[in-house]
Amino acid sequence: MQPTQSENPMRVSPWLAAALFLTLAGCGGEDGTTQPTVVTTQPTVVTLTSLTVTAQSVSVAAGARQSIGAQGIGSDGKAMTGVNFTYSSASPGIAFVSSNGAILGLAAGTSAITVTGTSGGVSKATTVNVTVTGALATAAAVVAGANSNDFQPNLVAVARGGTVTWTFPGITHNATFAAAAGAPANIPNTGNQVAGVPRTFATAGTFNYDCTLHAGMTGTVVVP
């Protein structure tokens, strides 16, 4: 006896067939292949959260210098690169600080140096307490590099009326002062001279100078 159409075990309902077709079609691309899932990961943005310095307090003698080392710390807890630092002294007549963080003692007393770091529009600051002892000398010496393009030291201080003497033991350099009230006469091109060229500073101020023969060869004399 042959089974009737309703009894055929292999017969699939038209509705079921349509549903199965749509399900299979949805699993592939236009050509029937399976498409990979693309997951987009946003990069983690690290922001400046704090600053560290090599020392929170320093002591220097008048006329001596000490540099501050500063480092920015990011929101991931790691040291950051590309942080811009600025420095300022609450009492510049006691402790001078250069644009690169060199502290120069000027007179006995205390001052606070504020270190500010900026990255990505975010700024953080910390303070270094400075104690200066003693009094400034009336003389200082600077050596223009015998075989290099630098002044050593490139930051000095003398008491008002004091004298700074430059020596030029090797290659030719000069010392050309930026325009400022009380700035001394420039030192012309000089080389192979160890006797020294003196300049007296009778006026208080910060006197920047450079060697016009060699870019980046700069120095500063501070007179409180």
Backbone as ProteinMPNN parsed JSONL, in Angstrom:
{"seq_chain_A": "MQPTQSENPMRVSPWLAAALFLTLAGCGGEDGTTQPTVVTTQPTVVTLTSLTVTAQSVSVAAGARQSIGAQGIGSDGKAMTGVNFTYSSASPGIAFVSSNGAILGLAAGTSAITVTGTSGGVSKATTVNVTVTGALATAAAVVAGANSNDFQPNLVAVARGGTVTWTFPGITHNATFAAAAGAPANIPNTGNQVAGVPRTFATAGTFNYDCTLHAGMTGTVVVP", "coords_chain_A": {"N_chain_A": [[0.848, -1.199, 0.0], [0.674, 2.194, -0.902], [1.925, 5.182, 0.605], [-0.152, 7.944, 1.453], [-0.252, 11.387, 0.196], [-0.329, 13.1, 2.364], [0.864, 11.607, 4.235], [3.523, 11.435, 3.596], [6.743, 11.195, 4.718], [8.967, 12.752, 3.951], [8.126, 15.13, 3.021], [8.214, 18.683, 2.997], [6.982, 21.478, 4.672], [5.787, 24.292, 2.874], [5.958, 26.812, 4.127], [7.869, 26.358, 6.105], [10.085, 25.807, 4.522], [10.513, 28.261, 3.265], [11.222, 29.863, 5.453], [13.571, 28.596, 6.248], [15.188, 29.117, 4.034], [15.473, 31.926, 4.127], [16.847, 32.176, 6.52], [19.305, 30.914, 5.99], [20.202, 32.543, 3.913], [20.648, 34.915, 5.25], [23.008, 34.458, 6.595], [25.207, 34.806, 5.048], [27.207, 36.667, 2.625], [26.616, 38.758, -0.241], [27.476, 37.068, -2.194], [27.103, 34.701, -1.06], [29.042, 33.96, 0.71], [30.544, 33.832, 4.006], [30.713, 36.751, 5.967], [33.332, 38.54, 7.605], [33.374, 39.624, 11.05], [33.76, 42.934, 12.003], [35.494, 44.634, 14.425], [35.801, 47.661, 15.972], [38.237, 49.342, 17.772], [38.623, 51.921, 20.011], [41.361, 54.161, 20.487], [43.19, 54.47, 23.57], [43.147, 57.423, 25.385], [45.684, 59.182, 26.829], [46.11, 61.342, 29.495], [47.658, 64.192, 31.086], [48.331, 63.926, 34.498], [49.822, 64.477, 36.812], [52.903, 65.872, 38.218], [56.354, 65.095, 38.679], [59.351, 65.909, 40.452], [62.942, 66.198, 40.679], [63.744, 66.921, 43.205], [62.044, 68.136, 46.06], [62.891, 70.148, 47.641], [65.695, 72.307, 47.753], [69.067, 73.378, 48.424], [71.227, 76.025, 47.905], [74.302, 77.81, 47.43], [74.87, 81.344, 47.287], [75.443, 82.472, 44.057], [75.941, 79.955, 43.143], [74.636, 77.164, 41.224], [71.85, 74.99, 40.518], [70.17, 72.395, 38.881], [66.734, 71.664, 38.098], [65.049, 68.688, 37.66], [62.269, 67.604, 35.85], [59.254, 65.678, 35.411], [56.441, 64.524, 33.612], [53.491, 62.764, 34.581], [51.261, 60.394, 33.32], [47.704, 59.545, 32.878], [47.721, 56.838, 32.796], [49.537, 56.115, 34.612], [52.171, 56.149, 33.857], [55.362, 57.577, 32.847], [55.304, 60.521, 30.871], [55.973, 61.694, 27.535], [56.85, 64.647, 25.633], [55.907, 66.752, 27.2], [55.572, 70.151, 27.996], [57.523, 72.37, 29.866], [57.513, 75.055, 32.231], [59.059, 77.563, 34.304], [59.055, 79.434, 37.324], [59.994, 81.938, 39.705], [59.132, 82.74, 43.014], [60.456, 84.63, 44.47], [62.482, 86.302, 42.846], [64.721, 87.838, 43.37], [66.099, 86.457, 45.218], [66.337, 83.771, 44.42], [67.053, 82.894, 41.226], [65.577, 81.5, 38.301], [66.11, 79.718, 35.35], [64.873, 79.369, 31.931], [65.102, 76.708, 31.365], [65.056, 75.43, 33.763], [67.232, 75.795, 35.537], [68.423, 76.648, 38.645], [69.64, 79.541, 40.213], [71.438, 80.797, 42.832], [71.032, 83.906, 44.5], [70.808, 85.672, 46.72], [70.874, 85.513, 50.309], [68.263, 83.649, 51.765], [64.857, 82.465, 51.271], [62.93, 80.915, 48.68], [60.218, 80.031, 46.49], [59.997, 77.846, 43.824], [57.963, 77.529, 41.106], [56.944, 74.883, 39.158], [55.574, 74.213, 36.113], [53.801, 72.01, 34.082], [52.656, 71.254, 30.808], [50.434, 69.575, 28.645], [48.635, 68.601, 25.842], [46.683, 70.571, 26.303], [46.211, 70.362, 28.996], [47.251, 71.344, 32.192], [49.543, 70.99, 34.884], [50.961, 71.588, 38.119], [53.769, 71.956, 40.351], [55.728, 72.556, 43.333], [58.986, 73.69, 44.192], [60.98, 74.155, 46.937], [63.385, 76.542, 47.78], [66.438, 77.231, 49.362], [68.736, 79.737, 49.916], [72.101, 80.434, 50.639], [74.675, 82.558, 52.061], [76.56, 85.177, 50.317], [76.698, 87.006, 47.222], [79.565, 86.925, 45.09], [81.924, 89.358, 43.825], [83.033, 88.859, 41.446], [83.237, 86.805, 38.516], [83.879, 84.051, 36.293], [83.967, 83.115, 32.864], [84.328, 80.674, 30.362], [84.844, 80.524, 26.959], [84.104, 77.994, 24.675], [86.911, 76.01, 23.909], [87.161, 74.064, 21.986], [84.576, 73.74, 21.275], [81.162, 74.853, 20.834], [80.117, 76.613, 23.078], [79.412, 78.354, 26.181], [81.005, 78.213, 29.293], [80.652, 78.475, 32.729], [77.268, 78.801, 31.475], [75.533, 80.395, 32.79], [75.76, 82.848, 35.109], [76.224, 84.797, 38.13], [76.777, 87.993, 39.578], [77.543, 90.379, 42.149], [76.147, 93.697, 42.224], [78.023, 96.011, 40.376], [80.045, 94.275, 40.049], [82.432, 92.164, 38.242], [82.649, 90.27, 35.262], [84.692, 87.942, 33.669], [85.677, 86.91, 30.508], [87.267, 84.241, 28.858], [88.995, 83.139, 25.945], [90.189, 80.523, 24.876], [90.606, 78.969, 22.591], [89.124, 78.241, 19.575], [87.68, 80.888, 17.584], [85.373, 83.123, 19.045], [82.623, 85.31, 19.996], [81.044, 87.698, 22.223], [78.001, 88.896, 22.272], [75.813, 91.211, 23.462], [72.336, 91.295, 24.303], [70.083, 94.001, 23.703], [69.721, 96.044, 26.452], [69.114, 98.002, 29.37], [72.019, 99.043, 30.934], [73.588, 97.022, 29.924], [76.811, 95.757, 29.092], [79.592, 96.679, 26.904], [79.896, 94.942, 23.805], [81.852, 91.944, 23.24], [84.266, 91.623, 20.874], [85.065, 89.451, 18.011], [87.129, 86.937, 19.167], [89.93, 84.887, 19.786], [92.111, 82.2, 20.862], [93.072, 83.392, 23.193], [93.985, 83.711, 26.434], [94.208, 85.495, 28.42], [91.946, 86.876, 29.106], [88.89, 88.752, 28.923], [87.449, 91.374, 30.456], [84.242, 92.476, 31.747], [82.28, 94.92, 33.301], [79.48, 95.11, 35.486], [77.324, 97.392, 36.33], [74.69, 97.848, 36.771], [71.569, 96.574, 37.924], [70.016, 93.622, 36.671], [69.044, 91.238, 34.102], [71.17, 89.876, 31.891], [71.415, 88.846, 28.752], [73.372, 87.093, 26.351], [75.063, 86.199, 23.266], [77.035, 84.186, 20.996], [77.579, 85.377, 17.932], [78.675, 84.026, 15.874], [78.147, 81.374, 16.088], [75.34, 79.53, 16.073], [72.994, 79.111, 18.7], [74.796, 79.262, 20.767], [74.836, 80.509, 23.744], [74.523, 82.689, 26.647], [74.059, 83.904, 30.052], [74.103, 86.626, 32.305], [73.381, 87.426, 35.586], [72.424, 90.066, 37.644], [71.569, 91.022, 40.731]], "CA_chain_A": [[0.0, 0.0, 0.0], [1.477, 3.408, -1.009], [1.474, 6.216, 1.548], [-0.818, 9.106, 0.858], [0.586, 12.588, 0.177], [-0.262, 13.678, 3.703], [1.651, 10.74, 5.098], [4.902, 11.385, 3.099], [7.625, 11.739, 5.774], [9.988, 13.624, 3.378], [7.511, 16.362, 2.522], [8.497, 19.846, 3.844], [5.981, 22.533, 4.556], [6.262, 25.475, 2.127], [6.301, 27.89, 5.064], [9.132, 25.995, 6.735], [11.128, 25.933, 3.501], [10.793, 29.688, 3.076], [11.931, 30.341, 6.642], [14.918, 28.041, 6.199], [15.916, 29.832, 2.985], [15.807, 33.26, 4.612], [17.861, 32.033, 7.57], [20.582, 30.622, 5.338], [20.607, 33.715, 3.138], [21.114, 35.951, 6.169], [24.297, 34.093, 7.169], [26.288, 35.015, 4.097], [27.224, 37.924, 1.9], [25.867, 38.745, -1.487], [27.887, 35.917, -2.992], [26.865, 33.493, -0.289], [30.15, 33.663, 1.618], [30.407, 34.387, 5.347], [31.446, 38.002, 6.12], [33.97, 38.654, 8.924], [32.877, 40.655, 11.954], [34.761, 43.974, 12.21], [35.381, 45.277, 15.731], [36.612, 48.879, 16.014], [38.676, 49.671, 19.124], [39.061, 53.304, 20.141], [42.619, 54.255, 21.235], [43.111, 55.046, 24.907], [43.725, 58.763, 25.454], [46.412, 59.392, 28.079], [46.169, 62.761, 29.842], [48.589, 64.553, 32.153], [47.65, 63.935, 35.795], [50.665, 65.005, 37.886], [54.311, 66.1, 37.913], [57.361, 64.749, 39.68], [60.604, 66.653, 40.303], [64.06, 65.472, 41.269], [63.786, 67.249, 44.634], [61.026, 69.117, 46.455], [63.581, 71.258, 48.296], [67.126, 72.349, 47.45], [69.831, 74.431, 49.079], [72.357, 76.443, 47.072], [75.013, 79.004, 47.86], [74.746, 82.467, 46.362], [76.383, 82.336, 42.955], [75.954, 78.565, 42.671], [73.433, 76.786, 40.487], [71.393, 73.601, 40.576], [69.085, 72.189, 37.922], [65.553, 70.902, 38.488], [64.556, 67.731, 36.674], [60.816, 67.441, 35.974], [58.673, 64.619, 34.581], [54.987, 64.436, 33.657], [52.924, 61.427, 34.765], [49.984, 60.3, 32.63], [46.582, 58.868, 33.535], [48.015, 55.406, 32.848], [50.541, 55.917, 35.645], [53.503, 56.086, 33.267], [55.985, 58.846, 32.479], [54.881, 61.023, 29.567], [56.893, 62.484, 26.723], [56.206, 65.777, 24.973], [55.347, 67.721, 28.148], [56.289, 71.431, 27.997], [57.686, 72.855, 31.235], [57.906, 76.436, 32.496], [59.54, 77.727, 35.677], [58.988, 80.808, 37.822], [60.442, 82.091, 41.086], [58.319, 83.658, 43.809], [61.357, 85.696, 44.926], [63.594, 86.26, 41.891], [65.904, 88.492, 43.917], [66.777, 85.471, 46.066], [66.661, 82.613, 43.581], [66.712, 83.043, 39.812], [65.423, 80.221, 37.608], [66.154, 79.903, 33.901], [63.78, 78.747, 31.179], [65.262, 75.251, 31.34], [64.998, 74.883, 35.114], [68.462, 75.949, 36.31], [68.27, 77.588, 39.759], [70.863, 80.274, 40.524], [71.302, 81.521, 44.086], [71.418, 85.316, 44.391], [70.92, 86.306, 48.028], [70.44, 84.633, 51.392], [66.818, 83.659, 51.981], [64.116, 81.333, 50.706], [62.007, 81.194, 47.583], [59.507, 78.868, 45.952], [60.028, 77.744, 42.368], [56.797, 76.818, 40.58], [57.189, 74.139, 37.921], [54.295, 73.94, 35.448], [53.889, 71.16, 32.903], [51.459, 71.324, 29.971], [50.352, 68.596, 27.558], [47.281, 68.426, 25.336], [45.77, 71.535, 26.901], [46.091, 70.111, 30.434], [48.418, 71.838, 32.925], [49.714, 70.612, 36.278], [52.073, 72.334, 38.706], [54.303, 71.551, 41.644], [56.598, 73.588, 43.894], [60.287, 73.333, 44.755], [61.403, 75.155, 47.909], [64.815, 76.817, 47.627], [67.116, 78.002, 50.399], [70.01, 80.279, 49.435], [72.981, 80.852, 51.731], [75.845, 83.334, 51.688], [76.415, 86.407, 49.532], [77.313, 86.937, 45.901], [80.903, 87.454, 44.879], [81.975, 90.495, 42.904], [83.722, 88.443, 40.225], [82.91, 85.484, 37.974], [84.645, 83.761, 35.083], [83.306, 82.304, 31.839], [85.245, 80.207, 29.326], [84.242, 80.197, 25.669], [84.613, 76.679, 24.319], [88.144, 75.949, 23.143], [86.897, 73.195, 20.839], [83.128, 73.531, 21.207], [80.403, 76.095, 20.725], [79.357, 76.846, 24.299], [80.024, 79.128, 27.252], [80.993, 77.442, 30.528], [79.218, 78.158, 32.744], [76.469, 79.715, 30.642], [74.677, 81.187, 33.684], [76.527, 83.3, 36.268], [75.694, 85.977, 38.821], [77.731, 88.788, 40.353], [76.947, 91.512, 42.848], [76.144, 94.927, 41.427], [79.363, 96.583, 40.33], [81.004, 93.19, 39.868], [83.042, 91.963, 36.924], [82.719, 88.932, 34.672], [85.808, 87.873, 32.732], [85.575, 85.842, 29.507], [88.494, 83.817, 28.197], [88.762, 82.507, 24.638], [91.443, 79.787, 24.727], [90.735, 78.189, 21.364], [88.512, 78.771, 18.361], [87.191, 82.266, 17.709], [83.988, 83.385, 19.443], [82.389, 86.658, 20.5], [79.941, 87.796, 23.182], [77.18, 90.023, 21.837], [74.744, 91.341, 24.448], [71.025, 91.782, 23.888], [69.849, 95.38, 24.126], [69.126, 96.168, 27.784], [69.728, 99.065, 30.156], [73.13, 98.575, 31.751], [74.372, 95.976, 29.261], [78.153, 96.248, 28.776], [80.002, 96.643, 25.499], [80.095, 93.6, 23.26], [83.221, 91.457, 23.078], [84.393, 91.271, 19.45], [85.628, 88.138, 17.706], [88.362, 86.728, 19.924], [90.337, 83.493, 19.844], [93.469, 81.92, 21.337], [93.424, 84.412, 24.182], [93.682, 83.199, 27.768], [94.341, 86.58, 29.391], [90.615, 87.228, 29.571], [88.295, 90.036, 28.557], [86.502, 91.673, 31.528], [83.136, 93.413, 31.59], [81.727, 95.282, 34.602], [78.017, 95.238, 35.482], [76.987, 98.37, 37.362], [73.232, 97.971, 36.842], [70.856, 95.317, 38.158], [69.273, 93.136, 35.51], [69.386, 89.939, 33.517], [71.85, 90.237, 30.653], [71.602, 87.7, 27.858], [74.327, 87.332, 25.268], [75.325, 85.03, 22.436], [78.103, 84.278, 20.009], [76.896, 85.491, 16.64], [79.332, 83.139, 14.911], [77.708, 79.989, 16.281], [73.94, 79.489, 16.509], [72.713, 78.346, 19.91], [75.829, 79.484, 21.783], [74.249, 81.604, 24.514], [74.833, 82.772, 28.067], [73.303, 84.903, 30.819], [74.67, 87.179, 33.536], [72.32, 87.97, 36.438], [72.91, 91.016, 38.646], [70.396, 91.4, 41.536]], "C_chain_A": [[0.875, 1.237, 0.0], [0.975, 4.455, -0.02], [0.825, 7.366, 0.818], [0.112, 10.307, 0.946], [0.754, 13.189, 1.561], [0.601, 12.852, 4.616], [3.115, 10.7, 4.68], [5.853, 12.025, 4.126], [8.674, 12.716, 5.251], [9.426, 14.957, 2.924], [7.753, 17.496, 3.526], [7.457, 20.907, 3.594], [6.548, 23.711, 3.781], [6.679, 26.608, 3.042], [7.647, 27.627, 5.737], [10.293, 26.152, 5.76], [11.513, 27.394, 3.291], [11.594, 30.249, 4.236], [13.368, 29.861, 6.639], [15.77, 28.782, 5.177], [16.366, 31.208, 3.463], [16.896, 33.202, 5.668], [19.232, 31.801, 6.967], [21.095, 31.82, 4.561], [21.175, 34.796, 4.034], [22.48, 35.664, 6.74], [25.455, 34.401, 6.245], [26.219, 36.375, 3.471], [26.425, 37.791, 0.635], [26.225, 37.544, -2.35], [27.736, 34.614, -2.233], [27.981, 33.142, 0.67], [29.911, 34.34, 2.965], [31.279, 35.628, 5.482], [32.066, 38.081, 7.512], [33.346, 39.779, 9.742], [33.999, 41.647, 12.233], [34.493, 44.659, 13.542], [36.328, 46.472, 15.752], [36.93, 49.226, 17.459], [39.189, 51.1, 19.153], [40.359, 53.363, 20.944], [42.402, 54.911, 22.596], [43.819, 56.397, 24.921], [44.367, 58.944, 26.825], [46.532, 60.889, 28.329], [47.141, 62.979, 30.998], [47.839, 64.645, 33.478], [48.489, 64.528, 36.92], [52.085, 65.225, 37.384], [55.175, 65.548, 39.033], [58.609, 65.577, 39.393], [61.703, 65.908, 41.044], [64.201, 65.751, 42.76], [62.725, 68.296, 44.932], [61.638, 70.3, 47.197], [65.071, 71.159, 47.987], [67.765, 73.496, 48.214], [71.038, 74.747, 48.208], [73.018, 77.662, 47.691], [74.789, 80.11, 46.841], [75.841, 82.36, 45.303], [76.475, 80.933, 42.4], [74.637, 78.248, 41.974], [73.127, 75.312, 40.684], [70.189, 73.455, 39.658], [67.959, 71.356, 38.514], [65.196, 69.96, 37.344], [63.072, 67.503, 36.894], [60.318, 66.383, 35.001], [57.159, 64.635, 34.73], [54.54, 62.993, 33.787], [51.528, 61.409, 34.155], [48.932, 59.546, 33.41], [46.754, 57.358, 33.568], [49.097, 55.091, 33.868], [51.967, 55.89, 35.14], [54.029, 57.486, 32.949], [55.581, 59.234, 31.062], [56.032, 61.724, 28.855], [56.12, 63.655, 26.119], [55.543, 66.768, 25.905], [56.211, 68.987, 28.11], [56.328, 71.988, 29.414], [58.064, 74.335, 31.253], [58.235, 76.556, 33.976], [59.428, 79.198, 36.078], [59.384, 80.825, 39.291], [59.566, 83.102, 41.806], [59.15, 84.838, 44.297], [62.591, 85.706, 44.033], [64.842, 86.994, 42.352], [66.699, 87.579, 44.831], [67.233, 84.274, 45.249], [66.149, 82.86, 42.172], [66.536, 81.649, 39.222], [65.34, 80.481, 36.11], [65.001, 79.171, 33.233], [63.912, 77.233, 31.091], [65.408, 74.643, 32.734], [66.28, 74.939, 35.911], [68.25, 77.026, 37.373], [69.629, 78.22, 40.051], [70.633, 81.073, 41.797], [71.811, 82.947, 43.959], [71.635, 85.984, 45.739], [70.379, 85.361, 49.089], [68.939, 84.774, 51.627], [66.175, 82.431, 51.375], [63.193, 81.806, 49.585], [61.337, 79.899, 47.165], [59.56, 78.931, 44.434], [58.811, 76.938, 41.928], [57.158, 76.191, 39.242], [55.827, 73.783, 37.33], [54.545, 73.105, 34.202], [52.58, 71.197, 32.139], [51.543, 70.295, 28.851], [48.899, 68.457, 27.141], [46.265, 69.362, 25.956], [45.558, 71.354, 28.39], [47.378, 70.564, 31.114], [48.387, 71.359, 34.37], [50.941, 71.34, 36.809], [52.513, 71.706, 40.02], [55.309, 72.607, 42.082], [57.889, 72.984, 44.432], [60.714, 74.465, 45.684], [62.925, 75.297, 47.871], [65.314, 77.652, 48.801], [68.473, 78.435, 49.866], [70.812, 80.773, 50.631], [74.127, 81.701, 51.189], [75.517, 84.571, 50.874], [77.149, 86.25, 48.208], [78.727, 87.512, 45.903], [80.835, 88.632, 43.912], [82.7, 90.138, 41.611], [83.274, 87.046, 39.825], [83.686, 85.31, 36.68], [83.853, 82.852, 34.159], [84.349, 81.932, 30.789], [84.451, 79.903, 28.065], [84.913, 78.926, 25.167], [85.857, 76.705, 23.452], [87.957, 75.123, 21.877], [85.408, 72.908, 20.68], [82.431, 74.877, 21.183], [79.503, 76.261, 21.943], [80.145, 77.76, 25.23], [79.905, 78.305, 28.536], [81.495, 78.277, 31.69], [78.443, 79.178, 31.909], [75.489, 80.549, 31.463], [75.486, 81.544, 34.919], [75.839, 84.506, 36.888], [76.829, 86.67, 39.554], [76.965, 89.895, 41.056], [77.029, 92.749, 41.959], [77.506, 95.619, 41.522], [80.443, 95.54, 40.116], [81.445, 93.028, 38.42], [82.992, 90.495, 36.519], [83.821, 88.96, 33.625], [85.65, 86.66, 31.821], [86.963, 85.516, 28.975], [88.132, 83.026, 26.943], [90.006, 81.694, 24.271], [91.638, 79.067, 23.401], [90.138, 78.877, 20.166], [87.875, 80.132, 18.631], [85.705, 82.308, 18.04], [83.847, 84.881, 19.712], [81.284, 86.594, 21.541], [79.176, 89.067, 22.854], [75.951, 90.102, 22.732], [73.448, 91.847, 23.823], [70.832, 93.189, 24.435], [69.124, 95.399, 25.463], [69.847, 97.28, 28.521], [70.827, 98.478, 31.032], [73.958, 97.48, 31.125], [75.748, 96.531, 28.893], [78.434, 96.203, 27.28], [80.21, 95.198, 25.055], [81.58, 93.245, 23.23], [83.367, 91.007, 21.628], [84.992, 89.877, 19.265], [87.009, 87.991, 18.346], [88.677, 85.24, 19.96], [91.773, 83.363, 20.298], [93.965, 82.991, 22.307], [93.01, 83.916, 25.558], [93.772, 84.292, 28.824], [92.988, 87.017, 29.925], [90.187, 88.62, 29.162], [87.231, 90.357, 29.606], [85.397, 92.625, 31.088], [82.524, 93.641, 32.975], [80.232, 95.545, 34.472], [77.606, 96.132, 36.652], [75.491, 98.483, 37.606], [72.604, 96.607, 37.082], [70.098, 94.906, 36.9], [69.697, 91.735, 35.12], [69.915, 90.21, 32.118], [72.152, 88.977, 29.836], [72.588, 88.069, 26.755], [74.486, 86.054, 24.447], [76.548, 85.269, 21.575], [77.438, 84.283, 18.648], [77.532, 84.616, 15.563], [78.769, 81.721, 14.958], [76.296, 79.97, 16.872], [73.785, 78.613, 17.745], [73.74, 78.502, 21.01], [75.436, 80.72, 22.579], [74.696, 81.561, 25.968], [74.028, 83.881, 28.719], [74.106, 85.327, 32.04], [73.525, 87.812, 34.314], [72.959, 88.852, 37.505], [71.706, 91.466, 39.47], [70.489, 92.836, 42.055]], "O_chain_A": [[1.765, 1.332, 0.845], [-0.23, 4.609, 0.178], [1.21, 7.714, -0.298], [1.118, 10.282, 1.654], [1.813, 13.715, 1.904], [1.032, 13.331, 5.664], [3.904, 10.009, 5.324], [5.787, 13.228, 4.378], [9.237, 13.461, 6.052], [10.178, 15.827, 2.485], [7.541, 17.332, 4.728], [7.096, 21.197, 2.453], [7.694, 24.094, 4.013], [7.659, 27.298, 2.761], [8.457, 28.537, 5.917], [11.374, 26.59, 6.152], [12.691, 27.722, 3.156], [12.534, 31.018, 4.036], [14.281, 30.611, 6.981], [16.947, 29.046, 5.425], [17.506, 31.61, 3.229], [17.769, 34.069, 5.716], [20.211, 32.42, 7.382], [22.297, 32.085, 4.551], [22.084, 35.52, 3.631], [23.08, 36.56, 7.333], [26.607, 34.259, 6.656], [25.302, 37.152, 3.737], [25.658, 36.845, 0.454], [25.408, 37.058, -3.132], [28.177, 33.559, -2.689], [27.894, 32.138, 1.377], [29.16, 35.312, 3.05], [32.464, 35.58, 5.152], [31.415, 37.734, 8.497], [32.853, 40.763, 9.191], [35.081, 41.245, 12.659], [33.409, 45.196, 13.769], [37.534, 46.307, 15.568], [36.027, 49.387, 18.28], [40.096, 51.449, 18.398], [40.47, 52.696, 21.973], [41.55, 55.785, 22.755], [44.975, 56.494, 24.508], [43.692, 58.87, 27.852], [47.006, 61.626, 27.465], [47.41, 62.07, 31.782], [46.835, 65.35, 33.581], [47.932, 65.036, 37.893], [52.433, 64.823, 36.273], [54.77, 65.536, 40.196], [58.894, 65.907, 38.242], [61.431, 65.09, 41.923], [64.718, 64.915, 43.501], [62.527, 69.23, 44.155], [60.991, 71.333, 47.365], [65.639, 70.067, 47.961], [67.098, 74.456, 48.6], [71.784, 73.848, 47.818], [72.375, 78.447, 48.388], [74.544, 79.838, 45.666], [77.015, 82.179, 45.624], [77.021, 80.726, 41.316], [73.652, 78.972, 42.118], [74.008, 74.501, 40.973], [69.293, 74.299, 39.661], [68.192, 70.46, 39.325], [65.058, 70.386, 36.197], [62.654, 67.234, 38.02], [60.872, 66.205, 33.917], [56.645, 64.746, 35.843], [55.129, 62.097, 33.183], [50.71, 62.287, 34.428], [49.213, 58.976, 34.465], [46.026, 56.666, 34.279], [49.53, 53.945, 33.987], [52.889, 55.633, 35.915], [53.266, 58.44, 32.802], [55.523, 58.391, 30.167], [56.937, 62.271, 29.485], [54.889, 63.653, 26.097], [54.701, 67.552, 25.468], [57.437, 68.906, 28.183], [55.3, 72.07, 30.086], [58.828, 74.807, 30.41], [57.765, 75.771, 34.798], [59.678, 80.093, 35.27], [59.147, 79.866, 40.026], [59.289, 84.182, 41.285], [58.617, 85.926, 44.515], [63.635, 85.178, 44.414], [65.916, 86.796, 41.785], [67.839, 87.883, 45.181], [68.371, 83.821, 45.37], [64.946, 83.016, 41.957], [67.255, 80.721, 39.593], [64.595, 81.351, 35.659], [64.25, 78.445, 33.883], [62.941, 76.545, 30.776], [65.827, 73.494, 32.879], [66.419, 74.197, 36.883], [67.937, 78.172, 37.052], [70.643, 77.526, 40.126], [69.745, 81.923, 41.85], [72.876, 83.188, 43.391], [72.558, 86.785, 45.887], [69.532, 84.514, 48.807], [68.413, 85.886, 51.681], [66.858, 81.473, 51.009], [62.745, 82.953, 49.564], [61.829, 78.808, 47.453], [59.21, 79.947, 43.832], [58.648, 75.788, 42.336], [57.614, 76.867, 38.32], [55.02, 73.122, 37.983], [55.388, 73.444, 33.37], [51.507, 71.173, 32.743], [52.574, 70.153, 28.193], [48.027, 68.225, 27.979], [45.102, 68.992, 26.121], [44.802, 72.111, 28.998], [48.473, 70.214, 30.672], [47.331, 71.328, 35.001], [51.852, 71.671, 36.05], [51.745, 71.026, 40.701], [55.699, 73.461, 41.285], [57.889, 71.915, 45.042], [60.8, 75.616, 45.255], [63.656, 74.308, 47.922], [64.696, 78.646, 49.183], [69.266, 77.606, 49.419], [70.282, 81.44, 51.519], [74.505, 81.586, 50.023], [74.358, 84.965, 50.752], [78.092, 85.468, 48.088], [79.032, 88.459, 46.628], [79.813, 88.864, 43.266], [82.952, 91.006, 40.776], [82.971, 86.21, 40.675], [84.098, 86.284, 36.051], [83.158, 81.939, 34.607], [85.153, 82.769, 30.377], [83.502, 79.12, 28.094], [86.136, 78.793, 25.224], [85.874, 77.335, 22.395], [88.521, 75.438, 20.829], [85.026, 71.94, 20.021], [83.034, 75.91, 21.475], [78.289, 76.076, 21.861], [81.358, 77.922, 25.098], [78.84, 77.765, 28.836], [82.632, 78.747, 31.664], [78.92, 80.287, 31.672], [74.706, 81.319, 30.907], [75.862, 80.665, 35.694], [74.992, 85.15, 36.267], [77.729, 86.02, 40.086], [75.886, 90.299, 40.622], [77.868, 92.833, 41.062], [78.06, 95.784, 42.608], [81.623, 95.875, 40.012], [80.911, 93.66, 37.508], [83.258, 89.601, 37.323], [83.889, 89.871, 32.799], [85.509, 85.53, 32.29], [87.744, 86.419, 28.676], [87.11, 82.343, 26.888], [90.799, 82.132, 23.438], [92.74, 78.598, 23.118], [90.576, 79.959, 19.775], [87.572, 80.474, 19.774], [84.89, 81.631, 17.413], [84.826, 85.626, 19.661], [80.658, 85.55, 21.721], [79.642, 90.174, 23.124], [75.139, 89.176, 22.763], [73.456, 92.705, 22.94], [71.351, 93.528, 25.499], [68.037, 94.836, 25.593], [71.045, 97.485, 28.329], [70.593, 97.53, 31.781], [74.94, 97.039, 31.721], [75.843, 97.666, 28.428], [77.607, 95.742, 26.493], [80.645, 94.349, 25.833], [82.445, 94.12, 23.198], [82.66, 90.097, 21.196], [85.373, 89.215, 20.23], [87.919, 88.787, 18.112], [87.777, 84.421, 20.146], [92.567, 84.292, 20.147], [95.113, 83.43, 22.246], [91.823, 83.722, 25.821], [93.454, 84.057, 29.99], [92.884, 87.475, 31.063], [90.998, 89.54, 29.067], [86.203, 89.681, 29.652], [85.576, 93.454, 30.196], [82.28, 92.695, 33.724], [79.771, 96.122, 33.487], [77.547, 95.694, 37.801], [75.068, 99.147, 38.552], [73.044, 95.605, 36.52], [69.602, 95.755, 36.159], [70.584, 91.135, 35.727], [69.191, 90.715, 31.26], [73.014, 88.17, 30.184], [72.629, 89.208, 26.292], [74.093, 84.971, 24.879], [77.031, 86.394, 21.441], [76.806, 83.303, 18.255], [76.989, 84.482, 14.466], [78.894, 80.961, 13.998], [76.088, 80.348, 18.025], [74.358, 77.527, 17.835], [73.575, 77.93, 22.087], [75.674, 81.846, 22.143], [75.182, 80.541, 26.456], [73.398, 84.692, 28.041], [74.71, 84.499, 32.722], [72.784, 88.636, 33.778], [73.906, 88.448, 38.18], [70.884, 92.227, 38.961], [69.583, 93.302, 42.746]]}, "name": "protein", "num_of_chains": 1, "seq": "MQPTQSENPMRVSPWLAAALFLTLAGCGGEDGTTQPTVVTTQPTVVTLTSLTVTAQSVSVAAGARQSIGAQGIGSDGKAMTGVNFTYSSASPGIAFVSSNGAILGLAAGTSAITVTGTSGGVSKATTVNVTVTGALATAAAVVAGANSNDFQPNLVAVARGGTVTWTFPGITHNATFAAAAGAPANIPNTGNQVAGVPRTFATAGTFNYDCTLHAGMTGTVVVP"}
